[in-house]
Amino acid sequence: MNYSYLLINLASISIPFIFSFHPKLNFHRQWKAFFKANLIVSFVFLAWDVLYTYIGVWGFNDDYLIGLKIFNLPIEEYLFFLCIPYACLFTWHCFEILIKDTLSKKIEECISMISISLLLIVALLNSTNLYTSITFLALSLTIIILRYILNVNWLGRFYFTYIILLLPFFIVNGLLTGTGIESPIVWYNNNENLGIRILTIPIEDIFYGMLLILMNISLYKYFQKSSTTEH
């Protein structure tokens, strides 16, 4: 079905978009900060995407696409970097309002230290696998910058939120990588990853998604703070 990827994107954003106007949530009032952050992060990830598609790290099955491409990327892929971060930051926004306490500072620090160490080790041991090495290295450096240079105080909340987001992640990413359908919408060159899959999902996708959402939240928080300062 050539609308499959498009429908997955629209399904992902539909409920978060509708509830963005709920009077107790009012996420639409945060759109300015979100779209500023998302534009910057999407530019980085789309450039990465264009390169990796060109050199064959991953690619797309035309049977599930409407056929419109820009720089050899299907338009659905561009929408992915809007729809998925929107849904995730909407969830982040809801948790900020509804859940006051998440992980303690000690637990957050422990998770950060272990994550950084393991990510760096895996990246260094798999330097010839482009998807693995770049994703793990980029995520580890991002956590280092946020935790030890910028000293942000919300990493514990991020880890908690991302654990919750893994459920819809497995549903959406499972569909994209072929779970429950005849062939994958997005295929991967296993020479460029660890070859470890959860159902049909390359394990790298978990950390790629984590990096995508972490960068969106980082800039979203920055633009929120800038907007508050201006007023």
PDB file of C-alpha atoms in Angstrom, residues 1-229:
ATOM      1  CA  MET A   1       0.000   0.000   0.000  1.00  0.00           C
ATOM      2  CA  ASN A   2       1.689   3.176  -1.165  1.00  0.00           C
ATOM      3  CA  TYR A   3       0.173   5.300   1.632  1.00  0.00           C
ATOM      4  CA  SER A   4       1.505   3.136   4.480  1.00  0.00           C
ATOM      5  CA  TYR A   5       4.394   5.343   5.630  1.00  0.00           C
ATOM      6  CA  LEU A   6       2.248   8.466   5.324  1.00  0.00           C
ATOM      7  CA  LEU A   7      -0.529   6.906   7.389  1.00  0.00           C
ATOM      8  CA  ILE A   8       1.929   5.825  10.098  1.00  0.00           C
ATOM      9  CA  ASN A   9       3.147   9.425  10.380  1.00  0.00           C
ATOM     10  CA  LEU A  10      -0.380  10.832  10.524  1.00  0.00           C
ATOM     11  CA  ALA A  11      -1.502   8.243  13.077  1.00  0.00           C
ATOM     12  CA  SER A  12       1.497   9.108  15.271  1.00  0.00           C
ATOM     13  CA  ILE A  13       0.709  12.806  15.417  1.00  0.00           C
ATOM     14  CA  SER A  14      -3.101  12.764  15.294  1.00  0.00           C
ATOM     15  CA  ILE A  15      -3.971  12.250  18.978  1.00  0.00           C
ATOM     16  CA  PRO A  16      -1.137  14.478  20.314  1.00  0.00           C
ATOM     17  CA  PHE A  17      -2.221  17.220  17.896  1.00  0.00           C
ATOM     18  CA  ILE A  18      -5.894  17.023  18.940  1.00  0.00           C
ATOM     19  CA  PHE A  19      -5.072  17.045  22.655  1.00  0.00           C
ATOM     20  CA  SER A  20      -2.596  19.918  22.211  1.00  0.00           C
ATOM     21  CA  PHE A  21      -5.598  22.223  22.637  1.00  0.00           C
ATOM     22  CA  HIS A  22      -6.861  20.596  25.840  1.00  0.00           C
ATOM     23  CA  PRO A  23      -7.272  23.397  28.441  1.00  0.00           C
ATOM     24  CA  LYS A  24      -5.227  21.526  31.045  1.00  0.00           C
ATOM     25  CA  LEU A  25      -2.365  20.897  28.597  1.00  0.00           C
ATOM     26  CA  ASN A  26      -2.286  23.788  26.104  1.00  0.00           C
ATOM     27  CA  PHE A  27       0.674  22.388  24.230  1.00  0.00           C
ATOM     28  CA  HIS A  28      -0.212  24.636  21.301  1.00  0.00           C
ATOM     29  CA  ARG A  29       1.126  27.534  23.369  1.00  0.00           C
ATOM     30  CA  GLN A  30       4.536  25.855  23.193  1.00  0.00           C
ATOM     31  CA  TRP A  31       4.508  25.523  19.407  1.00  0.00           C
ATOM     32  CA  LYS A  32       6.938  28.388  18.883  1.00  0.00           C
ATOM     33  CA  ALA A  33       9.600  26.719  21.039  1.00  0.00           C
ATOM     34  CA  PHE A  34       8.850  23.313  19.535  1.00  0.00           C
ATOM     35  CA  PHE A  35       9.034  24.359  15.887  1.00  0.00           C
ATOM     36  CA  LYS A  36      12.252  26.325  16.405  1.00  0.00           C
ATOM     37  CA  ALA A  37      13.876  23.323  18.054  1.00  0.00           C
ATOM     38  CA  ASN A  38      12.475  20.840  15.585  1.00  0.00           C
ATOM     39  CA  LEU A  39      13.624  22.822  12.551  1.00  0.00           C
ATOM     40  CA  ILE A  40      17.238  22.806  13.735  1.00  0.00           C
ATOM     41  CA  VAL A  41      17.285  19.151  14.782  1.00  0.00           C
ATOM     42  CA  SER A  42      15.461  18.019  11.633  1.00  0.00           C
ATOM     43  CA  PHE A  43      18.040  19.783   9.468  1.00  0.00           C
ATOM     44  CA  VAL A  44      20.839  17.802  11.157  1.00  0.00           C
ATOM     45  CA  PHE A  45      19.036  14.466  10.969  1.00  0.00           C
ATOM     46  CA  LEU A  46      17.846  14.945   7.407  1.00  0.00           C
ATOM     47  CA  ALA A  47      21.380  15.757   6.256  1.00  0.00           C
ATOM     48  CA  TRP A  48      22.502  12.566   8.010  1.00  0.00           C
ATOM     49  CA  ASP A  49      19.594  10.725   6.377  1.00  0.00           C
ATOM     50  CA  VAL A  50      20.405  11.963   2.872  1.00  0.00           C
ATOM     51  CA  LEU A  51      24.034  10.857   3.230  1.00  0.00           C
ATOM     52  CA  TYR A  52      23.228   7.408   4.670  1.00  0.00           C
ATOM     53  CA  THR A  53      20.586   6.781   2.012  1.00  0.00           C
ATOM     54  CA  TYR A  54      23.051   7.780  -0.693  1.00  0.00           C
ATOM     55  CA  ILE A  55      25.780   5.409   0.532  1.00  0.00           C
ATOM     56  CA  GLY A  56      23.352   2.572   1.267  1.00  0.00           C
ATOM     57  CA  VAL A  57      23.358   2.401   5.057  1.00  0.00           C
ATOM     58  CA  TRP A  58      19.564   2.293   4.818  1.00  0.00           C
ATOM     59  CA  GLY A  59      16.884   2.875   2.209  1.00  0.00           C
ATOM     60  CA  PHE A  60      13.158   2.907   1.506  1.00  0.00           C
ATOM     61  CA  ASN A  61      10.710   0.533  -0.148  1.00  0.00           C
ATOM     62  CA  ASP A  62       8.841   2.373  -2.900  1.00  0.00           C
ATOM     63  CA  ASP A  63       5.863   0.019  -2.537  1.00  0.00           C
ATOM     64  CA  TYR A  64       4.873   1.864   0.659  1.00  0.00           C
ATOM     65  CA  LEU A  65       5.548   5.436  -0.514  1.00  0.00           C
ATOM     66  CA  ILE A  66       3.471   7.983  -2.420  1.00  0.00           C
ATOM     67  CA  GLY A  67       6.457   8.616  -4.694  1.00  0.00           C
ATOM     68  CA  LEU A  68       7.408  12.233  -3.962  1.00  0.00           C
ATOM     69  CA  LYS A  69      11.117  12.612  -3.105  1.00  0.00           C
ATOM     70  CA  ILE A  70      13.409  15.511  -2.198  1.00  0.00           C
ATOM     71  CA  PHE A  71      17.184  14.880  -2.301  1.00  0.00           C
ATOM     72  CA  ASN A  72      16.332  11.215  -2.820  1.00  0.00           C
ATOM     73  CA  LEU A  73      14.416  11.049   0.480  1.00  0.00           C
ATOM     74  CA  PRO A  74      10.680  10.285   0.398  1.00  0.00           C
ATOM     75  CA  ILE A  75       8.470  13.100   1.631  1.00  0.00           C
ATOM     76  CA  GLU A  76       7.251  10.718   4.326  1.00  0.00           C
ATOM     77  CA  GLU A  77      10.744  10.716   5.827  1.00  0.00           C
ATOM     78  CA  TYR A  78      10.636  14.498   6.167  1.00  0.00           C
ATOM     79  CA  LEU A  79       7.259  14.186   7.886  1.00  0.00           C
ATOM     80  CA  PHE A  80       8.701  11.538  10.210  1.00  0.00           C
ATOM     81  CA  PHE A  81      11.088  14.100  11.724  1.00  0.00           C
ATOM     82  CA  LEU A  82       8.145  16.381  12.438  1.00  0.00           C
ATOM     83  CA  CYS A  83       5.467  13.904  13.510  1.00  0.00           C
ATOM     84  CA  ILE A  84       7.499  11.680  15.836  1.00  0.00           C
ATOM     85  CA  PRO A  85       9.237  14.518  17.745  1.00  0.00           C
ATOM     86  CA  TYR A  86       5.892  16.321  18.027  1.00  0.00           C
ATOM     87  CA  ALA A  87       4.253  13.277  19.591  1.00  0.00           C
ATOM     88  CA  CYS A  88       7.222  12.736  21.921  1.00  0.00           C
ATOM     89  CA  LEU A  89       7.483  16.355  23.063  1.00  0.00           C
ATOM     90  CA  PHE A  90       3.745  16.446  23.609  1.00  0.00           C
ATOM     91  CA  THR A  91       4.231  13.473  25.939  1.00  0.00           C
ATOM     92  CA  TRP A  92       7.143  15.273  27.623  1.00  0.00           C
ATOM     93  CA  HIS A  93       4.938  18.340  28.101  1.00  0.00           C
ATOM     94  CA  CYS A  94       2.144  16.234  29.625  1.00  0.00           C
ATOM     95  CA  PHE A  95       4.523  14.554  32.046  1.00  0.00           C
ATOM     96  CA  GLU A  96       5.944  17.919  33.102  1.00  0.00           C
ATOM     97  CA  ILE A  97       2.433  18.993  34.044  1.00  0.00           C
ATOM     98  CA  LEU A  98       1.052  15.762  35.471  1.00  0.00           C
ATOM     99  CA  ILE A  99       4.067  14.044  37.058  1.00  0.00           C
ATOM    100  CA  LYS A 100       6.139  16.133  39.428  1.00  0.00           C
ATOM    101  CA  ASP A 101       8.687  13.538  40.602  1.00  0.00           C
ATOM    102  CA  THR A 102      10.549  11.103  38.357  1.00  0.00           C
ATOM    103  CA  LEU A 103      14.037   9.662  38.845  1.00  0.00           C
ATOM    104  CA  SER A 104      16.228  10.869  41.692  1.00  0.00           C
ATOM    105  CA  LYS A 105      19.441  12.772  41.004  1.00  0.00           C
ATOM    106  CA  LYS A 106      21.498   9.783  42.140  1.00  0.00           C
ATOM    107  CA  ILE A 107      19.705   7.377  39.793  1.00  0.00           C
ATOM    108  CA  GLU A 108      19.972   9.861  36.923  1.00  0.00           C
ATOM    109  CA  GLU A 109      23.713  10.260  37.481  1.00  0.00           C
ATOM    110  CA  CYS A 110      24.169   6.490  37.589  1.00  0.00           C
ATOM    111  CA  ILE A 111      22.208   6.020  34.352  1.00  0.00           C
ATOM    112  CA  SER A 112      24.168   8.812  32.669  1.00  0.00           C
ATOM    113  CA  MET A 113      27.564   7.428  33.661  1.00  0.00           C
ATOM    114  CA  ILE A 114      26.719   3.856  32.650  1.00  0.00           C
ATOM    115  CA  SER A 115      25.133   5.006  29.376  1.00  0.00           C
ATOM    116  CA  ILE A 116      28.093   7.165  28.407  1.00  0.00           C
ATOM    117  CA  SER A 117      30.570   4.378  29.178  1.00  0.00           C
ATOM    118  CA  LEU A 118      28.691   1.651  27.302  1.00  0.00           C
ATOM    119  CA  LEU A 119      27.894   3.865  24.326  1.00  0.00           C
ATOM    120  CA  LEU A 120      31.533   4.898  23.932  1.00  0.00           C
ATOM    121  CA  ILE A 121      32.778   1.323  24.249  1.00  0.00           C
ATOM    122  CA  VAL A 122      30.329   0.013  21.644  1.00  0.00           C
ATOM    123  CA  ALA A 123      31.109   2.925  19.307  1.00  0.00           C
ATOM    124  CA  LEU A 124      34.871   2.342  19.534  1.00  0.00           C
ATOM    125  CA  LEU A 125      34.602  -1.432  19.137  1.00  0.00           C
ATOM    126  CA  ASN A 126      32.400  -1.038  16.052  1.00  0.00           C
ATOM    127  CA  SER A 127      34.065   1.902  14.339  1.00  0.00           C
ATOM    128  CA  THR A 128      33.644   0.327  10.880  1.00  0.00           C
ATOM    129  CA  ASN A 129      29.857   0.042  11.289  1.00  0.00           C
ATOM    130  CA  LEU A 130      28.616   3.480  10.325  1.00  0.00           C
ATOM    131  CA  TYR A 131      25.144   3.311  11.842  1.00  0.00           C
ATOM    132  CA  THR A 132      26.374   1.862  15.129  1.00  0.00           C
ATOM    133  CA  SER A 133      29.471   3.977  15.646  1.00  0.00           C
ATOM    134  CA  ILE A 134      28.075   7.389  14.708  1.00  0.00           C
ATOM    135  CA  THR A 135      24.796   6.920  16.568  1.00  0.00           C
ATOM    136  CA  PHE A 136      26.386   5.670  19.783  1.00  0.00           C
ATOM    137  CA  LEU A 137      29.176   8.247  19.696  1.00  0.00           C
ATOM    138  CA  ALA A 138      26.784  11.138  19.014  1.00  0.00           C
ATOM    139  CA  LEU A 139      24.447  10.087  21.824  1.00  0.00           C
ATOM    140  CA  SER A 140      27.265   9.653  24.343  1.00  0.00           C
ATOM    141  CA  LEU A 141      28.705  13.084  23.510  1.00  0.00           C
ATOM    142  CA  THR A 142      25.270  14.675  23.768  1.00  0.00           C
ATOM    143  CA  ILE A 143      24.735  13.217  27.246  1.00  0.00           C
ATOM    144  CA  ILE A 144      28.236  14.348  28.303  1.00  0.00           C
ATOM    145  CA  ILE A 145      27.528  17.909  27.152  1.00  0.00           C
ATOM    146  CA  LEU A 146      24.117  18.083  28.817  1.00  0.00           C
ATOM    147  CA  ARG A 147      25.149  16.383  32.051  1.00  0.00           C
ATOM    148  CA  TYR A 148      28.665  17.635  32.713  1.00  0.00           C
ATOM    149  CA  ILE A 149      29.011  20.868  30.736  1.00  0.00           C
ATOM    150  CA  LEU A 150      25.540  22.426  30.693  1.00  0.00           C
ATOM    151  CA  ASN A 151      24.521  20.737  33.975  1.00  0.00           C
ATOM    152  CA  VAL A 152      20.859  20.430  33.000  1.00  0.00           C
ATOM    153  CA  ASN A 153      18.531  19.262  35.760  1.00  0.00           C
ATOM    154  CA  TRP A 154      16.004  17.361  33.658  1.00  0.00           C
ATOM    155  CA  LEU A 155      17.903  14.286  32.447  1.00  0.00           C
ATOM    156  CA  GLY A 156      16.200  12.082  35.032  1.00  0.00           C
ATOM    157  CA  ARG A 157      12.819  13.153  33.674  1.00  0.00           C
ATOM    158  CA  PHE A 158      14.054  12.487  30.156  1.00  0.00           C
ATOM    159  CA  TYR A 159      15.152   8.913  30.964  1.00  0.00           C
ATOM    160  CA  PHE A 160      11.793   8.252  32.633  1.00  0.00           C
ATOM    161  CA  THR A 161       9.879   9.714  29.681  1.00  0.00           C
ATOM    162  CA  TYR A 162      11.884   7.820  27.082  1.00  0.00           C
ATOM    163  CA  ILE A 163      11.262   4.511  28.853  1.00  0.00           C
ATOM    164  CA  ILE A 164       7.515   5.200  28.564  1.00  0.00           C
ATOM    165  CA  LEU A 165       7.928   6.255  24.924  1.00  0.00           C
ATOM    166  CA  LEU A 166       9.550   2.931  24.055  1.00  0.00           C
ATOM    167  CA  LEU A 167       6.118   1.286  23.873  1.00  0.00           C
ATOM    168  CA  PRO A 168       4.799   3.448  20.998  1.00  0.00           C
ATOM    169  CA  PHE A 169       8.339   3.417  19.582  1.00  0.00           C
ATOM    170  CA  PHE A 170       8.255  -0.366  19.186  1.00  0.00           C
ATOM    171  CA  ILE A 171       4.852  -0.169  17.510  1.00  0.00           C
ATOM    172  CA  VAL A 172       5.793   2.561  15.007  1.00  0.00           C
ATOM    173  CA  ASN A 173       9.333   1.388  14.358  1.00  0.00           C
ATOM    174  CA  GLY A 174       8.190  -2.191  14.176  1.00  0.00           C
ATOM    175  CA  LEU A 175       5.810  -1.321  11.365  1.00  0.00           C
ATOM    176  CA  LEU A 176       8.474   0.703   9.557  1.00  0.00           C
ATOM    177  CA  THR A 177      10.999  -2.123   9.723  1.00  0.00           C
ATOM    178  CA  GLY A 178       8.599  -4.858   8.650  1.00  0.00           C
ATOM    179  CA  THR A 179       6.826  -6.257  11.719  1.00  0.00           C
ATOM    180  CA  GLY A 180       3.399  -7.465  10.653  1.00  0.00           C
ATOM    181  CA  ILE A 181       3.752  -6.452   7.008  1.00  0.00           C
ATOM    182  CA  GLU A 182       5.055  -8.251   3.939  1.00  0.00           C
ATOM    183  CA  SER A 183       8.343  -6.334   3.640  1.00  0.00           C
ATOM    184  CA  PRO A 184      10.006  -3.421   5.478  1.00  0.00           C
ATOM    185  CA  ILE A 185       9.168   0.173   4.646  1.00  0.00           C
ATOM    186  CA  VAL A 186      12.685   1.117   5.753  1.00  0.00           C
ATOM    187  CA  TRP A 187      15.461  -1.405   5.120  1.00  0.00           C
ATOM    188  CA  TYR A 188      18.939  -1.512   6.694  1.00  0.00           C
ATOM    189  CA  ASN A 189      22.322  -2.680   5.465  1.00  0.00           C
ATOM    190  CA  ASN A 190      23.403  -5.086   8.202  1.00  0.00           C
ATOM    191  CA  ASN A 191      27.066  -4.515   7.311  1.00  0.00           C
ATOM    192  CA  GLU A 192      26.698  -1.078   8.903  1.00  0.00           C
ATOM    193  CA  ASN A 193      25.053  -2.133  12.170  1.00  0.00           C
ATOM    194  CA  LEU A 194      25.429  -4.775  14.877  1.00  0.00           C
ATOM    195  CA  GLY A 195      22.952  -7.133  13.255  1.00  0.00           C
ATOM    196  CA  ILE A 196      20.994  -7.336  16.524  1.00  0.00           C
ATOM    197  CA  ARG A 197      17.248  -6.878  16.113  1.00  0.00           C
ATOM    198  CA  ILE A 198      14.284  -6.716  18.460  1.00  0.00           C
ATOM    199  CA  LEU A 199      11.712  -8.378  16.218  1.00  0.00           C
ATOM    200  CA  THR A 200      12.535  -6.439  13.040  1.00  0.00           C
ATOM    201  CA  ILE A 201      13.983  -3.327  14.711  1.00  0.00           C
ATOM    202  CA  PRO A 202      17.771  -2.797  14.637  1.00  0.00           C
ATOM    203  CA  ILE A 203      18.929  -2.151  18.185  1.00  0.00           C
ATOM    204  CA  GLU A 204      20.614   1.041  16.961  1.00  0.00           C
ATOM    205  CA  ASP A 205      17.173   2.539  16.297  1.00  0.00           C
ATOM    206  CA  ILE A 206      16.516   2.728  20.044  1.00  0.00           C
ATOM    207  CA  PHE A 207      19.541   4.966  20.526  1.00  0.00           C
ATOM    208  CA  TYR A 208      18.978   6.883  17.284  1.00  0.00           C
ATOM    209  CA  GLY A 209      15.475   7.684  18.517  1.00  0.00           C
ATOM    210  CA  MET A 210      16.834   8.603  21.927  1.00  0.00           C
ATOM    211  CA  LEU A 211      19.289  11.031  20.325  1.00  0.00           C
ATOM    212  CA  LEU A 212      16.562  12.535  18.141  1.00  0.00           C
ATOM    213  CA  ILE A 213      14.232  13.205  21.063  1.00  0.00           C
ATOM    214  CA  LEU A 214      17.000  14.303  23.445  1.00  0.00           C
ATOM    215  CA  MET A 215      18.210  16.935  20.979  1.00  0.00           C
ATOM    216  CA  ASN A 216      14.660  18.149  20.357  1.00  0.00           C
ATOM    217  CA  ILE A 217      13.980  18.475  24.074  1.00  0.00           C
ATOM    218  CA  SER A 218      17.313  20.230  24.705  1.00  0.00           C
ATOM    219  CA  LEU A 219      16.588  22.965  22.182  1.00  0.00           C
ATOM    220  CA  TYR A 220      12.906  23.083  23.118  1.00  0.00           C
ATOM    221  CA  LYS A 221      13.872  23.811  26.736  1.00  0.00           C
ATOM    222  CA  TYR A 222      16.360  26.432  25.541  1.00  0.00           C
ATOM    223  CA  PHE A 223      13.778  28.253  23.419  1.00  0.00           C
ATOM    224  CA  GLN A 224      11.224  28.026  26.208  1.00  0.00           C
ATOM    225  CA  LYS A 225      13.676  29.674  28.575  1.00  0.00           C
ATOM    226  CA  SER A 226      14.584  32.333  25.989  1.00  0.00           C
ATOM    227  CA  SER A 227      10.915  33.157  25.479  1.00  0.00           C
ATOM    228  CA  THR A 228      10.358  33.500  29.235  1.00  0.00           C
ATOM    229  CA  THR A 229      13.407  35.765  29.573  1.00  0.00           C
TER     230      THR A 229
END
